[in-house]
Amino acid sequence: MTADIIDGKAFAANLRAKVAAMVPAFREKAGRAPGLAVVLVGEDPASQVYVRNKHKTTVEAGMESFEHRLPADTTQDALTALVEQLNADPAVDGILVQLPLPKQIDESAVLATIDPDKDVDGFHVVNVGRLSTGMHGYVPCTPLGCVMLLKDRLGDLSGKDAVVIGRSNIVGKPMAQLLLAENCTVTVAHSRTAHLPEVVRRADIVVAAVGRPEMVKADWIKPGATVIDVGINRVPGAEPGKTKLVGDVDFAEAVEVAGAITPVPGGVGPMTIAVLLRNTLVAAHRLADVPYDEKAI
Ligand code: GUN
């Protein structure tokens, strides 16, 4: 049996359209558009692509996009000063500092400078704490996007066995917290987990976020399981000099065993920006004191 393909690209387009549809009413009530500030330090090529896409989709959703590009040798103090300026700017509802940052900058110190109520990435320790204690806050975009895809596919997730492979602060850990909040039984596995294939084989839901190309094989997957592949790995392509993107799951194999699976590209990837816009819309409502129905999106 071949798995259903979870179309994250279409889901994300729909989510962006829903966000865009709610912007005019916000503008009407608040007298301004929701605003997202994105800060890029240096010239990392992948980050440049992400930041360009964020700007484009923010504008397409009818929001204000404030882009700040700083040179690679920017000091900690200069970056902190910019973040503080954005914290104080009433036109800015969401602040995103693109990661990774150059080596001379202390990433956690910068993230700690962002106003938690503008932290649409959900990386500030206050939002990490809010998530782990079930309080309202901001949830990192990629894992929240994964949960949206899972609920769309499976409905209620209560009682499901979920295995998250990867323990990063951006995906693995918040993913585990979100699945726990959905009443899953959650195992966080990682590169040092003993008997990893056996552990993964128990799962109704597999979330692969380990950053190793095509690591998860078909015989790791319980037949019929739902597989969410967060990996984006660039590897040599079929032709010399060409590259291609693959996930952390061996898709060609896994598609024969899973019940449903996200492809790479076109699965989880497009969800991140769509959820970022959703988080910015929520932040704008909270900061402008305009009521927001959390069930809307
Ligand atoms: N770099 C890779 N993914 C992300 C993300 O979701 N947010 C930020 N700020 N940087 C990233």
XYZ file of C-alpha atoms in Angstrom, residues 119-251:
133
model
C 8.593 36.957 19.843
C 6.653 35.405 16.950
C 9.357 32.736 16.577
C 8.642 31.508 20.120
C 12.343 31.193 20.953
C 12.468 33.468 24.030
C 12.786 31.496 27.289
C 9.571 33.105 28.513
C 7.689 31.596 25.572
C 9.504 28.274 26.005
C 8.288 28.310 29.621
C 4.773 29.315 28.611
C 4.601 26.418 26.149
C 5.852 23.878 28.664
C 3.396 25.037 31.328
C 0.370 25.368 29.037
C 0.175 29.167 29.146
C -0.619 31.461 26.239
C 2.458 32.504 24.348
C 4.165 32.068 21.010
C 4.999 28.635 19.691
C 7.882 28.032 17.247
C 6.514 28.061 13.700
C 7.814 24.767 12.314
C 6.531 22.483 15.090
C 3.218 24.345 15.229
C 2.908 23.792 11.468
C 3.584 20.070 11.973
C 0.811 19.815 14.567
C -1.602 21.589 12.218
C -0.812 19.023 9.494
C -1.197 16.140 11.957
C -4.560 17.351 13.270
C -5.806 17.933 9.747
C -4.877 14.367 8.859
C -5.736 12.507 12.070
C -8.210 14.723 13.933
C -7.871 14.123 17.682
C -4.322 13.045 18.562
C -5.204 11.813 22.094
C -3.555 8.561 23.091
C -1.357 8.306 20.000
C 2.207 7.115 20.401
C 4.458 9.837 19.001
C 8.198 9.628 18.491
C 10.104 12.835 17.810
C 13.589 12.208 16.445
C 15.705 15.246 17.286
C 15.971 17.440 20.367
C 16.722 20.911 19.042
C 15.280 23.979 20.728
C 13.714 25.065 17.414
C 11.918 21.840 16.493
C 12.424 18.694 18.607
C 11.756 20.045 22.100
C 8.782 22.311 21.250
C 7.362 19.541 19.034
C 7.404 17.176 22.002
C 5.671 19.779 24.192
C 2.964 20.395 21.593
C 2.275 16.670 21.122
C 2.105 16.253 24.891
C -0.433 19.082 25.018
C -2.443 17.133 22.415
C -2.437 14.140 24.806
C 0.015 12.010 22.834
C 2.422 9.659 24.587
C 5.675 11.247 23.519
C 9.168 9.826 23.166
C 11.998 12.188 22.272
C 14.662 10.166 20.478
C 17.961 11.462 19.100
C 21.243 10.430 17.552
C 22.369 8.659 20.748
C 19.116 6.783 21.381
C 19.723 3.044 21.797
C 17.806 0.777 19.403
C 16.444 3.779 17.508
C 14.703 1.755 14.749
C 12.791 -0.225 17.370
C 11.804 2.901 19.248
C 10.528 4.554 16.063
C 8.645 1.390 15.068
C 6.340 1.825 18.094
C 5.070 5.164 16.847
C 1.689 6.050 15.338
C 3.241 9.472 14.637
C 6.876 9.922 13.611
C 8.385 13.409 13.462
C 11.883 13.341 11.982
C 13.915 16.450 12.810
C 17.422 15.168 13.191
C 19.168 16.757 10.197
C 20.544 13.532 8.677
C 19.652 12.850 5.054
C 17.298 9.881 4.551
C 18.183 8.348 7.910
C 14.729 6.945 8.711
C 14.193 3.767 6.712
C 11.015 1.918 5.780
C 11.612 -0.873 8.302
C 11.687 1.724 11.117
C 8.090 2.651 10.421
C 4.986 0.945 11.757
C 2.685 0.158 8.822
C 0.061 2.897 8.529
C 1.935 5.428 10.714
C 1.845 9.145 9.930
C 5.312 10.451 9.096
C 6.231 14.136 9.306
C 9.635 14.899 7.801
C 11.111 18.192 8.998
C 14.538 17.595 7.439
C 15.816 19.755 4.596
C 19.176 18.349 3.487
C 21.002 19.300 0.303
C 22.767 16.270 -1.186
C 24.445 15.479 -4.521
C 21.871 14.928 -7.280
C 21.762 12.327 -10.045
C 23.726 14.486 -12.485
C 27.307 15.591 -11.721
C 27.489 19.044 -10.153
C 23.742 19.102 -9.405
C 22.210 18.924 -5.928
C 18.775 17.996 -4.628
C 16.833 18.373 -1.401
C 15.977 15.337 0.680
C 14.416 14.934 4.090
C 15.473 12.951 7.153
C 13.235 10.115 5.958
C 14.036 7.835 3.040
C 10.872 8.880 1.217
